[in-house]
CSV table of C-alpha atoms in Angstrom, one decimal:
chain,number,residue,atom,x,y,z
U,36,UNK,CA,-61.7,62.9,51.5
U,37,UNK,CA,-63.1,60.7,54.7
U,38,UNK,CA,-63.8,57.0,53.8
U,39,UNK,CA,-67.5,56.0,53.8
U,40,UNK,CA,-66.1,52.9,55.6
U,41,UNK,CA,-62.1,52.1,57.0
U,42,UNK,CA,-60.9,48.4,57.1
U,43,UNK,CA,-58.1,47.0,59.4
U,44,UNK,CA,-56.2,44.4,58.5
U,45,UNK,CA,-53.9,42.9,61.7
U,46,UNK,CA,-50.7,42.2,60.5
U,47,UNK,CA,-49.3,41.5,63.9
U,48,UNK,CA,-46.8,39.1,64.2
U,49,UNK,CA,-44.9,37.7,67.4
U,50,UNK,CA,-42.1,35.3,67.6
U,51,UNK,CA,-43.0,31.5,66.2
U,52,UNK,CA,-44.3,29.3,69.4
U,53,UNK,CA,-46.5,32.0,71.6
U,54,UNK,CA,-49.0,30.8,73.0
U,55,UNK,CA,-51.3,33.2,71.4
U,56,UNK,CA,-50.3,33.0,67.8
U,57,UNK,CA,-50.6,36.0,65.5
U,58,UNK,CA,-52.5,37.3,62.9
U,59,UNK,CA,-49.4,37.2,60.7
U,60,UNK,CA,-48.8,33.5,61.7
U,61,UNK,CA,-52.2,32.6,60.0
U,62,UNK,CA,-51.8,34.6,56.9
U,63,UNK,CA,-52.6,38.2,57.8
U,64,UNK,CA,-50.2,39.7,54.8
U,65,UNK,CA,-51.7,38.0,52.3
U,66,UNK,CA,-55.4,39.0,53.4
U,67,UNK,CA,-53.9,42.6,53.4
U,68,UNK,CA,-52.5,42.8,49.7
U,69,UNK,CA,-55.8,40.7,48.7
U,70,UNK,CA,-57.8,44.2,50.5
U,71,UNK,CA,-55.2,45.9,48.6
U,72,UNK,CA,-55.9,44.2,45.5
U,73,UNK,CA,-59.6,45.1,45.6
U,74,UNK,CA,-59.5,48.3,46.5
U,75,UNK,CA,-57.3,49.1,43.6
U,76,UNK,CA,-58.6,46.8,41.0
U,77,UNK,CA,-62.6,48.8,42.3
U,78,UNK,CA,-60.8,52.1,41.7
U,79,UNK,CA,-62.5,52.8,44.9
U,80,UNK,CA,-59.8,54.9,46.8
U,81,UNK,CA,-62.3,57.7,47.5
U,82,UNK,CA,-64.6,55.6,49.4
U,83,UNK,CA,-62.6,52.7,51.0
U,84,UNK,CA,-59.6,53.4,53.0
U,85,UNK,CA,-57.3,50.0,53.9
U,86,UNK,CA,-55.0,50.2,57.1
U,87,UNK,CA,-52.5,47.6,58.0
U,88,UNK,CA,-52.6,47.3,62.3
U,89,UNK,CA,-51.3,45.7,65.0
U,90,UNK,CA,-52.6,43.6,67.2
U,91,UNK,CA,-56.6,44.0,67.7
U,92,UNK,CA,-57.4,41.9,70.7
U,93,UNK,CA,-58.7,38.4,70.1
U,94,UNK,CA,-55.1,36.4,68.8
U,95,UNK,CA,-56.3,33.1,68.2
U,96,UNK,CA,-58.9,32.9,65.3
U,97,UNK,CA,-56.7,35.3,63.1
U,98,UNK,CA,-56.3,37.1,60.4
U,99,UNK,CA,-58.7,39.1,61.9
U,100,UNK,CA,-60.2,42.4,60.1
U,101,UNK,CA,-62.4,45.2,61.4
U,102,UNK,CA,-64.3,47.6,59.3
U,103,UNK,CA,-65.9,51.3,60.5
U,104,UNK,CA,-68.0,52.7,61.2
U,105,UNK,CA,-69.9,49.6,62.2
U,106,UNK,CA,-67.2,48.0,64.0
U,107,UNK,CA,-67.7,44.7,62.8
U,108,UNK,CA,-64.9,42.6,63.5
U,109,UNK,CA,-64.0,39.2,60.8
U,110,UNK,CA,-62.1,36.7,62.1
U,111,UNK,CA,-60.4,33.7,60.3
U,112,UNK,CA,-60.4,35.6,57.0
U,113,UNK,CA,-58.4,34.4,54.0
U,114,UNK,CA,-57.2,36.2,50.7
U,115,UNK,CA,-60.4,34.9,48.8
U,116,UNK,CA,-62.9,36.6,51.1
U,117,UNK,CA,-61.8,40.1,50.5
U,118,UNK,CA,-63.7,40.0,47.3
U,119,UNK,CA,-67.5,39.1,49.4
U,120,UNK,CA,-66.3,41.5,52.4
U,121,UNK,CA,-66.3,43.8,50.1
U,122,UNK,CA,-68.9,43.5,47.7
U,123,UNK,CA,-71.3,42.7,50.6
U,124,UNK,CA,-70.2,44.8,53.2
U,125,UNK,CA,-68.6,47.7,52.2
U,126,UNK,CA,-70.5,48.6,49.2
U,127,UNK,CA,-73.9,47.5,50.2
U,128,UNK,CA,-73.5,47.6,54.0
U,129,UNK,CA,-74.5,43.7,55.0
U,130,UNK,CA,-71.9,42.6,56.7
U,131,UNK,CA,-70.3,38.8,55.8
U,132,UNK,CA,-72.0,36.4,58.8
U,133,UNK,CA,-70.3,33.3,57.9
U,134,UNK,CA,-66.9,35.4,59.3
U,135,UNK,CA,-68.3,37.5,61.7
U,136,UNK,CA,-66.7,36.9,65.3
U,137,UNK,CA,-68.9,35.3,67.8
U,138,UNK,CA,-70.6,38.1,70.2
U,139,UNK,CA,-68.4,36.8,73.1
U,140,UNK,CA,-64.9,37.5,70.7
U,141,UNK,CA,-65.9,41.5,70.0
């Protein structure tokens, strides 16, 4: 069945010192099992769909996560804010403004 919405979670990593970080470097895993977490604990499998990716552009300001259709893109998200993304976004389609990336960024 097609997801009403599809999160990405980077996971990217690159080796410790580049100059553009990583989403792994600044706790991408841990906002992916906390997606994880939610989407399982909702029982909500047959609307949500959560994707581990690689790199999605902007590197600095990670973990960064995207949802469709709307192609809004979160940046600096922890574990804790899965919960608002997605009781605010996915299920009732307002995305979270506080962790949306600045125009210029996406």
């Amino acid at each position: 069945m097609k997801p009403k919405k599809h999160v990405f979670v980077c996971t990217q990593g690159r080796p410790p010192g580049h100059p553009r970080g990583s989403c792994m470097q600044s706790g991408g895993q841990a906002v992916m099992q906390a997606f994880l977490n939610e989407l399982g604990s909702r029982n909500a499998f047959d609307r949500f769909a959560v994707t581990a990716c690689g790199c999605l552009g902007p590197c600095d300001g990670g973990p960064h996560v995207l949802v469709y259709p709307e192609g809004v893109l979160y940046q600096r998200v922890q574990p804790e804010d899965a919960g608002e993304i997605f009781d605010q976004h996915l299920e009732f389609d307002e995305p979270v403004a506080r962790l949306q990336a600045a125009p210029a960024v996406w």
